[in-house]
PDB file of C-alpha atoms in Angstrom:
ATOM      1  CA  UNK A   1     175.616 -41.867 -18.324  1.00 67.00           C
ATOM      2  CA  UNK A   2     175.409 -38.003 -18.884  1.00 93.00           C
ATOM      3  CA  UNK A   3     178.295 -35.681 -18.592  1.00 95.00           C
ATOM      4  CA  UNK A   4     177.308 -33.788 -16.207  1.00 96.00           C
ATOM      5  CA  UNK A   5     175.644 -36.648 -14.279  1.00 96.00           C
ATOM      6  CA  UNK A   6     179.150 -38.502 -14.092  1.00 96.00           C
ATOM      7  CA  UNK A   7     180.757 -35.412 -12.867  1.00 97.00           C
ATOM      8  CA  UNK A   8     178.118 -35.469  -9.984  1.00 97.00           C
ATOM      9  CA  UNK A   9     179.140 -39.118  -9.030  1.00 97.00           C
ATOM     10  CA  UNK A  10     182.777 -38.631  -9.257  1.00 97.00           C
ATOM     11  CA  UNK A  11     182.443 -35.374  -6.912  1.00 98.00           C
ATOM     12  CA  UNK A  12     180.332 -37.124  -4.433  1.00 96.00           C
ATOM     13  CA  UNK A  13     182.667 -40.199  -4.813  1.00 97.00           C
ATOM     14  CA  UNK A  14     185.661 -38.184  -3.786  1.00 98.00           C
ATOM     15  CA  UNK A  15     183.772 -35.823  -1.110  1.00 97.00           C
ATOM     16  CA  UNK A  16     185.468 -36.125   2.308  1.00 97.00           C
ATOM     17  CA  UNK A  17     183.826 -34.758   5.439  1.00 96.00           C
ATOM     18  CA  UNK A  18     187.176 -34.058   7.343  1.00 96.00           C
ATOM     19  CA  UNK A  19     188.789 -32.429   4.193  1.00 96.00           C
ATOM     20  CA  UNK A  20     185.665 -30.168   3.951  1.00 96.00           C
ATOM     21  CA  UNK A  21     185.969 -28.955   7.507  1.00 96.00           C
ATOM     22  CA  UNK A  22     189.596 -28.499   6.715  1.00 95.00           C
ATOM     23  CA  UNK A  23     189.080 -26.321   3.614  1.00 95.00           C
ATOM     24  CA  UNK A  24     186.432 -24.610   5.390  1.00 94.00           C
ATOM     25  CA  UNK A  25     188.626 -23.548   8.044  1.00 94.00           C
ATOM     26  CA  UNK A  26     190.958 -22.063   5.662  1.00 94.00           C
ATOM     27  CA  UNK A  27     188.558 -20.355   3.121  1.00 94.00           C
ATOM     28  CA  UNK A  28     186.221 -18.532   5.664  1.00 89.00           C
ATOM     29  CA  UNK A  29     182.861 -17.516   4.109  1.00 86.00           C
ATOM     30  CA  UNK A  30     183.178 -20.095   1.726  1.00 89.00           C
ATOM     31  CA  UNK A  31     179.897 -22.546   2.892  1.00 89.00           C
ATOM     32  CA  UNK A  32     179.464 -24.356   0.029  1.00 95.00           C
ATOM     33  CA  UNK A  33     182.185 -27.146   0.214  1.00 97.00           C
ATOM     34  CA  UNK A  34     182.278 -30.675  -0.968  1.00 97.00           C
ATOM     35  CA  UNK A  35     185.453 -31.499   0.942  1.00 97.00           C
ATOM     36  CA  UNK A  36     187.320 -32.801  -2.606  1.00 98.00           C
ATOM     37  CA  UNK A  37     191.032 -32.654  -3.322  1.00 98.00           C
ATOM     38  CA  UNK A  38     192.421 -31.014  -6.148  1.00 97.00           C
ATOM     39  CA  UNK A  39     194.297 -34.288  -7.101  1.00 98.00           C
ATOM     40  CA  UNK A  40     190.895 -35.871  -7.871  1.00 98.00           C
ATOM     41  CA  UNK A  41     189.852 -32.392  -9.031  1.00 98.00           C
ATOM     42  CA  UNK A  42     192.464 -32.974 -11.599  1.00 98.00           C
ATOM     43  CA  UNK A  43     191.333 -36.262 -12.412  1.00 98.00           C
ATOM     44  CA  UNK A  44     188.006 -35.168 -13.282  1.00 98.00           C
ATOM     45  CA  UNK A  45     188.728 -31.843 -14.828  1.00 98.00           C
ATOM     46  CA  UNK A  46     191.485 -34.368 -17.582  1.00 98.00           C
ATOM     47  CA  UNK A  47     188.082 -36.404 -18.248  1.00 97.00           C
ATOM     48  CA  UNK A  48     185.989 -33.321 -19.080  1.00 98.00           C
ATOM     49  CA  UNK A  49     188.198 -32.268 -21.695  1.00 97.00           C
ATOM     50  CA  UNK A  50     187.601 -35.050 -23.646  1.00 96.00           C
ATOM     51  CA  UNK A  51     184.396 -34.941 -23.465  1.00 95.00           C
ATOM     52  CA  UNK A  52     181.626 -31.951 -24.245  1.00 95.00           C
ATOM     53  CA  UNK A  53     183.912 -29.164 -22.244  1.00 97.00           C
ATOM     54  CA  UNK A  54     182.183 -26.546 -23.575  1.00 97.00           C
ATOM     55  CA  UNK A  55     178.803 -27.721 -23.112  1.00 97.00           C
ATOM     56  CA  UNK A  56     179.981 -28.498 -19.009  1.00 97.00           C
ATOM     57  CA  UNK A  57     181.667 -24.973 -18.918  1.00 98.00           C
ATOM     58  CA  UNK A  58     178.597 -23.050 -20.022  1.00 97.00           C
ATOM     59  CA  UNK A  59     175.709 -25.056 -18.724  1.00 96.00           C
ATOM     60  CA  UNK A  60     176.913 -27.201 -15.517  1.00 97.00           C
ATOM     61  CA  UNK A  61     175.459 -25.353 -12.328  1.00 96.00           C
ATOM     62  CA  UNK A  62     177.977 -24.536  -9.837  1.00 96.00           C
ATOM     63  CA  UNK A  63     176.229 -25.419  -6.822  1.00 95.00           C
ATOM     64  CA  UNK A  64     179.582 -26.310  -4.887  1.00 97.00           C
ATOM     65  CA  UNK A  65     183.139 -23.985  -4.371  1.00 97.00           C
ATOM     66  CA  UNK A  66     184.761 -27.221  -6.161  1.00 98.00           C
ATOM     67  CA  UNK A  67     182.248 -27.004  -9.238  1.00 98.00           C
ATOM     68  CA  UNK A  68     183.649 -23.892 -10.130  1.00 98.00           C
ATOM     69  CA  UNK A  69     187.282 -24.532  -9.235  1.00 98.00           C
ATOM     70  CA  UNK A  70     186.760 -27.513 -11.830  1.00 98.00           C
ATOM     71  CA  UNK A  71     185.846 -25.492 -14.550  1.00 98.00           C
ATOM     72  CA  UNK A  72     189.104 -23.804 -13.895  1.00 98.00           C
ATOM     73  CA  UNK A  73     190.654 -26.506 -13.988  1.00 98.00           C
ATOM     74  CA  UNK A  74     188.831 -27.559 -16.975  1.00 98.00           C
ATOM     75  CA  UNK A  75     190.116 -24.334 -19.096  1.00 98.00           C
ATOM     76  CA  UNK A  76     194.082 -24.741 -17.635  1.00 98.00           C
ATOM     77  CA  UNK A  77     193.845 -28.163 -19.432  1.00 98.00           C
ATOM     78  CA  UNK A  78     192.109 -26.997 -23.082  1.00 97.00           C
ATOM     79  CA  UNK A  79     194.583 -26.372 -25.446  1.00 95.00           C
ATOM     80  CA  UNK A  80     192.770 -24.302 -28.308  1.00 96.00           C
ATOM     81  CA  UNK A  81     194.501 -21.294 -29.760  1.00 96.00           C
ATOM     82  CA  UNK A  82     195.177 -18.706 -27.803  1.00 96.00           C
ATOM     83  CA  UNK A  83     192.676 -16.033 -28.385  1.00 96.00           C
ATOM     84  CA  UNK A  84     189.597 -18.953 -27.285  1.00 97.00           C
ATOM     85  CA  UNK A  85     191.900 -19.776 -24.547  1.00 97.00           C
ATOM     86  CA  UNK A  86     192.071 -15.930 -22.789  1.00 97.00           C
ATOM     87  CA  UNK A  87     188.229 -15.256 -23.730  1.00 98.00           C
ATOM     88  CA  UNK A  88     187.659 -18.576 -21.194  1.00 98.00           C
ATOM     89  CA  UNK A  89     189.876 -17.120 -18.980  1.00 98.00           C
ATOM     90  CA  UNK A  90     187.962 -13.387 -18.985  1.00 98.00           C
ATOM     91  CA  UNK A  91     184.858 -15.105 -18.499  1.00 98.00           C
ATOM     92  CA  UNK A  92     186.142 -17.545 -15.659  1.00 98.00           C
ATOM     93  CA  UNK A  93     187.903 -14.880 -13.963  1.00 98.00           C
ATOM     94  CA  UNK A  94     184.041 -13.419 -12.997  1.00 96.00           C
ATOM     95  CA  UNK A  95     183.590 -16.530 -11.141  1.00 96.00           C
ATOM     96  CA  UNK A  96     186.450 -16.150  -9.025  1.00 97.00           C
ATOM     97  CA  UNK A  97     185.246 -15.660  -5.463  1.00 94.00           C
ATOM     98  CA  UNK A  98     187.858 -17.008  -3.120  1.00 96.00           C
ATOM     99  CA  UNK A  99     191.292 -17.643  -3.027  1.00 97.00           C
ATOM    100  CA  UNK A 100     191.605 -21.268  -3.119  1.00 97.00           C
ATOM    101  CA  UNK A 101     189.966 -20.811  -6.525  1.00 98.00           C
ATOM    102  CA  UNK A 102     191.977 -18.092  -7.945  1.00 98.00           C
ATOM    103  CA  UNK A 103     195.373 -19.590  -7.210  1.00 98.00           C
ATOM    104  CA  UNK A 104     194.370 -22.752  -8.442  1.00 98.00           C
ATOM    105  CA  UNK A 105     193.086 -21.653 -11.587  1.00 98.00           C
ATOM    106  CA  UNK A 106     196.057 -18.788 -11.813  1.00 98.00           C
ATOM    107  CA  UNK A 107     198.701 -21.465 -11.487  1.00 97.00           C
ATOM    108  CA  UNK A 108     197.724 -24.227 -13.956  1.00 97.00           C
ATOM    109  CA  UNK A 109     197.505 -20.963 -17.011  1.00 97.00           C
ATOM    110  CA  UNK A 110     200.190 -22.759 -18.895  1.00 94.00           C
ATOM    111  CA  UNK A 111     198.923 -21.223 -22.260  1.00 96.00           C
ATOM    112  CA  UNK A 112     200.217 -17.893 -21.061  1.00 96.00           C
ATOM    113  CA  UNK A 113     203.860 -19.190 -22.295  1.00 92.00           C
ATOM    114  CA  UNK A 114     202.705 -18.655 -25.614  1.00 90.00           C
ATOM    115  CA  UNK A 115     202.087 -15.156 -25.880  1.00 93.00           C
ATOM    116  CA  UNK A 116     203.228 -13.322 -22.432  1.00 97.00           C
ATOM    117  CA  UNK A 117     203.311 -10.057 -23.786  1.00 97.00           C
ATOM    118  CA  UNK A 118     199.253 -10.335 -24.531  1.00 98.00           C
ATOM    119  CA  UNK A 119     198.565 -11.849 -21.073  1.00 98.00           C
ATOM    120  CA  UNK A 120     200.540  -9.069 -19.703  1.00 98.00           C
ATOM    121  CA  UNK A 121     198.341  -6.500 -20.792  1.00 98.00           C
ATOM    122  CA  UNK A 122     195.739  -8.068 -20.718  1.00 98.00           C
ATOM    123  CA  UNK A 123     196.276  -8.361 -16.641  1.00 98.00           C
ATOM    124  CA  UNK A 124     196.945  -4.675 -16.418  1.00 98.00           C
ATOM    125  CA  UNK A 125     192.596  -3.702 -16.142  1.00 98.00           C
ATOM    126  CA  UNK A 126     192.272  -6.538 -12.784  1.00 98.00           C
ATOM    127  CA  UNK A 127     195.868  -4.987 -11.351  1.00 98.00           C
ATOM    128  CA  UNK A 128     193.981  -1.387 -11.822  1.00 97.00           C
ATOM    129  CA  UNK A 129     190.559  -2.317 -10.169  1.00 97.00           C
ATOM    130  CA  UNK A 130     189.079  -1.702  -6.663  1.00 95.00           C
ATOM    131  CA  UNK A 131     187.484  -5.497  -6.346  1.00 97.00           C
ATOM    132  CA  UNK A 132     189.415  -7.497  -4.323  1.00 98.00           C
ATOM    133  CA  UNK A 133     189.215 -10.832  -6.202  1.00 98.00           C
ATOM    134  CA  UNK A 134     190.314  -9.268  -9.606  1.00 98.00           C
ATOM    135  CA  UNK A 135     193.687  -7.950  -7.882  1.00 98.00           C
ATOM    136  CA  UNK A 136     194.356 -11.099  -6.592  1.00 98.00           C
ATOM    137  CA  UNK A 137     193.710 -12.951  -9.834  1.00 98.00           C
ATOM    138  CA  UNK A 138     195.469 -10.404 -11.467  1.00 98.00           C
ATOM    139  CA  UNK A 139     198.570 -10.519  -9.202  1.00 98.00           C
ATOM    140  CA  UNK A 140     198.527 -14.437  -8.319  1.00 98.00           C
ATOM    141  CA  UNK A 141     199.042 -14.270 -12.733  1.00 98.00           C
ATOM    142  CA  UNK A 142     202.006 -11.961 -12.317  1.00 98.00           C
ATOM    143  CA  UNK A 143     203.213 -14.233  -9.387  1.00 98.00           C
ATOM    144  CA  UNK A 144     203.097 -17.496 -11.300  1.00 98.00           C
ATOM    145  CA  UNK A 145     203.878 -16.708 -14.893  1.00 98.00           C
ATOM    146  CA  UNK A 146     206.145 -13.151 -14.939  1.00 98.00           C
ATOM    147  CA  UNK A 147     208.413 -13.204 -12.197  1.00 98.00           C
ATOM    148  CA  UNK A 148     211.484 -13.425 -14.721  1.00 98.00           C
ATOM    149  CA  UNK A 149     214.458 -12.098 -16.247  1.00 98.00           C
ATOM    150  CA  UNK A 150     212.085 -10.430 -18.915  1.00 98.00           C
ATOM    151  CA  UNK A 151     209.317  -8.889 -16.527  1.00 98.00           C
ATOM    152  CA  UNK A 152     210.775  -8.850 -12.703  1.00 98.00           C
ATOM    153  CA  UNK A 153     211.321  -4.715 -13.102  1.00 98.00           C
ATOM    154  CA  UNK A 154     208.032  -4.465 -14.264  1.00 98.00           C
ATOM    155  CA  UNK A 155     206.434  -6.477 -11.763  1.00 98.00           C
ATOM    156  CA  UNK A 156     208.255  -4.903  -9.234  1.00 98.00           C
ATOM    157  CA  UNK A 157     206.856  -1.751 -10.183  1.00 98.00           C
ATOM    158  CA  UNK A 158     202.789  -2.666 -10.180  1.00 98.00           C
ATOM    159  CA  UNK A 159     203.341  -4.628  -6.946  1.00 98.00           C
ATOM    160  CA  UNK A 160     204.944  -1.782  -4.738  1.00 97.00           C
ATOM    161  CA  UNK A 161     202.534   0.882  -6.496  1.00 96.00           C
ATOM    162  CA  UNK A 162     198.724  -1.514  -5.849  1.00 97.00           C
ATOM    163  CA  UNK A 163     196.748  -0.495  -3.229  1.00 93.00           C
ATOM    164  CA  UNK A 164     193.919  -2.541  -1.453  1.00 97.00           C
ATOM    165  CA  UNK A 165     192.360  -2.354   1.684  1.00 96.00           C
ATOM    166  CA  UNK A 166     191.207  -6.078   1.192  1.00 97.00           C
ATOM    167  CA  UNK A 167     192.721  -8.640   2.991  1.00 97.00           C
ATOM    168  CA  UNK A 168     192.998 -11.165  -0.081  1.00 97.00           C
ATOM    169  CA  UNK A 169     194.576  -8.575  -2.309  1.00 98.00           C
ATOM    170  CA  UNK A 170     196.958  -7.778   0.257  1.00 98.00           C
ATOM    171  CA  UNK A 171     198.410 -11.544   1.248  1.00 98.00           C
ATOM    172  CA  UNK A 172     198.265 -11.910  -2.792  1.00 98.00           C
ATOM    173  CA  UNK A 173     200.562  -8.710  -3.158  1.00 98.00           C
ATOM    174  CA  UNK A 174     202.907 -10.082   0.077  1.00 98.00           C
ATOM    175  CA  UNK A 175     203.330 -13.210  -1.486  1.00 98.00           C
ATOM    176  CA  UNK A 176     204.335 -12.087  -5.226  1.00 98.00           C
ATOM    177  CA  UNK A 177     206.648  -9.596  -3.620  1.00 98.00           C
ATOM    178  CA  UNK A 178     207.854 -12.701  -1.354  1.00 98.00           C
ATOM    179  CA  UNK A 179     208.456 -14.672  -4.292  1.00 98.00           C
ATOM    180  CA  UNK A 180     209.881 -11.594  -6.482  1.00 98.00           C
ATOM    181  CA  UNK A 181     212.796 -11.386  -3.648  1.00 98.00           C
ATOM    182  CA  UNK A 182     213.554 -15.201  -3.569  1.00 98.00           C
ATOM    183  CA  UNK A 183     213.901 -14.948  -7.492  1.00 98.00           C
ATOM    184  CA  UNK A 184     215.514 -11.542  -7.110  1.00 98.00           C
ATOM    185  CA  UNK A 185     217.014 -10.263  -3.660  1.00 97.00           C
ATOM    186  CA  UNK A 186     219.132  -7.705  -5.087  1.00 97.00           C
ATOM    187  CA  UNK A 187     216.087  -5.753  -6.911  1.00 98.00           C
ATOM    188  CA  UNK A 188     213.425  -6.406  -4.892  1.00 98.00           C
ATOM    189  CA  UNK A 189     215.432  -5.733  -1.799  1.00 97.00           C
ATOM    190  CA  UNK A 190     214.928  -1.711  -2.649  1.00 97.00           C
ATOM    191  CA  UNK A 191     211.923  -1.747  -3.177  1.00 97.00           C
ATOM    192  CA  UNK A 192     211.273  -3.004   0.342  1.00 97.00           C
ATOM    193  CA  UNK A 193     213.345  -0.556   1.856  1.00 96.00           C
ATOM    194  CA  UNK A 194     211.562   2.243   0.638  1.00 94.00           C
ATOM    195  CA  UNK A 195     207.532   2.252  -0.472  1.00 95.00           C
ATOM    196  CA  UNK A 196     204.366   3.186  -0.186  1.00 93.00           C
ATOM    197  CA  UNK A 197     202.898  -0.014   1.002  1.00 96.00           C
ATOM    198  CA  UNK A 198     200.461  -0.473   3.824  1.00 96.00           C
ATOM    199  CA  UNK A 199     201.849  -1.656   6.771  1.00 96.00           C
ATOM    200  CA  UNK A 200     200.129  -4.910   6.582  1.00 97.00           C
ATOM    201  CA  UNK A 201     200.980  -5.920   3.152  1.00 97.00           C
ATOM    202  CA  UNK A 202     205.101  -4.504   3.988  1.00 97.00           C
ATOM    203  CA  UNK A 203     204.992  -6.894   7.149  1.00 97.00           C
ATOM    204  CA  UNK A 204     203.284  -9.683   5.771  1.00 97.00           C
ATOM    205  CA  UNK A 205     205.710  -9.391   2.589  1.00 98.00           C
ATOM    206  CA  UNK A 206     208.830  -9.460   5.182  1.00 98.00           C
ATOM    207  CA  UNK A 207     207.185 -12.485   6.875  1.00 97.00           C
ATOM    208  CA  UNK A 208     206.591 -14.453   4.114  1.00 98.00           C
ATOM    209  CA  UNK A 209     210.491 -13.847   2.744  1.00 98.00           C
ATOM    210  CA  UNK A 210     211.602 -14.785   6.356  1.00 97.00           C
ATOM    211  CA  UNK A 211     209.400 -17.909   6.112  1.00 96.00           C
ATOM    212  CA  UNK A 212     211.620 -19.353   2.970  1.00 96.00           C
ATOM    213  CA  UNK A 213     214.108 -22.028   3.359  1.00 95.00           C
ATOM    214  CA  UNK A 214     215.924 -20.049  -0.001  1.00 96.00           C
ATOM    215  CA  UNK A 215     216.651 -16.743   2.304  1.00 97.00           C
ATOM    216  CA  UNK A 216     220.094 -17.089   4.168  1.00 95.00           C
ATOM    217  CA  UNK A 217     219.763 -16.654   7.452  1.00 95.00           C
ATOM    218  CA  UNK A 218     221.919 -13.539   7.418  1.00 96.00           C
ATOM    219  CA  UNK A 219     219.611 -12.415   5.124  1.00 96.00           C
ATOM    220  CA  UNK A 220     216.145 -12.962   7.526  1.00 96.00           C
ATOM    221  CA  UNK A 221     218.033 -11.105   9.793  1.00 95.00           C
ATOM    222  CA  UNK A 222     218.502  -7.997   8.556  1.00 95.00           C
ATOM    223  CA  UNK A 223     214.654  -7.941   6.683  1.00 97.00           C
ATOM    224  CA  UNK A 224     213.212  -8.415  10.252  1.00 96.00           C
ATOM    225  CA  UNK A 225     214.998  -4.731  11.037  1.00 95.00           C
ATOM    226  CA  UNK A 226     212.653  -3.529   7.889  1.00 96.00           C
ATOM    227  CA  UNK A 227     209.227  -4.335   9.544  1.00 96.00           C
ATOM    228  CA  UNK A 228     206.859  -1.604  10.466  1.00 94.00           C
ATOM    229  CA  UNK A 229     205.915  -0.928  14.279  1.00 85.00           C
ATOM    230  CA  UNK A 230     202.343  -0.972  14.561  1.00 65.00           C
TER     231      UNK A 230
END
């Protein structure tokens, strides 16, 4: 059996009707759903990699959202050295048309470790653009892989200064800043008292600190006095 014909099987093997109509619920537009978890995404994607992965990462046809998320998946697994690891991750990062798929991939980038203050700039040109799926990979990176002693100021800086009108850039940007505040109340709390934010992206920030089981309840409090009236 064929590499890409076992990938076929194992999808369709693992293809759930009510998990599709539950991922299509929560990644509207997205039609194009097998309905597979990302356990047995993982499975697969492991498999691949010891196989022909580059063959399957340049010539497998994504006809399905999960066909691309496993070649994400495929890439956060590779371990070559690190300059053939970010060109696969420039090139995937094109593919990139949803959430589901950017966190995923975003999340599993444990090469980044190796070299952060590359990766770093090499985020900077997706944090500066106008599309909304390259500021969400671009901050969903920061989110998972910077938001430490060495880079919080930083981050701090290009999350309060990005602007987006698009929704998915936006609940990206809440979250990292939702995450920066867990890590670091005392200098992200600011930084939420005074910015530039929309109001959307402030609020939805706020919410999502409020929504932690890390942030005292004191704490909750006196964010909920920081949210915007609409």
């Amino acid at each position: 059996m064929g590499l890409f014909t076992f990938v076929k099987n194992e999808l369709n093997k693992y293809s759930e009707l009510k998990y599709k109509k539950f991922s299509s619920s929560l990644i509207p537009g997205t039609c194009n759903i097998l309905g597979v978890r990302i356990p047995n995404l993982r499975k697969i994607a492991k498999i691949i990699t010891q196989d022909d992965w580059q063959k399957f990462l340049n010539d497998y046809k994504e006809d399905f959202m999960e066909e691309t998320m496993l070649k994400g998946l495929v890439i956060t697994y590779l371990k070559e050295d690190f300059d053939t690891m970010l060109e696969l991750v420039s090139d995937f990062s094109g593919k990139i048309n949803n959430w589901a798929v950017c966190d995923t991939f975003c999340m599993g980038l444990k090469f980044v470790n190796k070299n952060k203050a590359i990766v770093f700039d090499f985020l900077q040109p997706y944090l500066k653009s106008k599309k909304e799926y390259k500021i969400r990979f671009g901050v969903v990176a920061l989110l998972a892989h910077f938001i430490d002693d060495d880079y919080i100021d930083k981050v701090l800086e290009i999350l309060f200064n990005l602007k987006s009108d698009d929704y998915y850039a936006q609940m990206g940007i809440a979250w990292a800043i939702s995450v920066c505040y867990v890590k670091y109340p005392l200098k992200t709390l600011p930084y939420i008292e005074n910015n530039t934010l929309d109001d959307f992206t402030h609020n939805k920030a706020i919410s999502k600190i409020i929504e932690s089981y890390r942030v005292s309840k004191e704490d909750k409090n006196k964010l909920r006095f920081l949210k915007r009236c609409k």
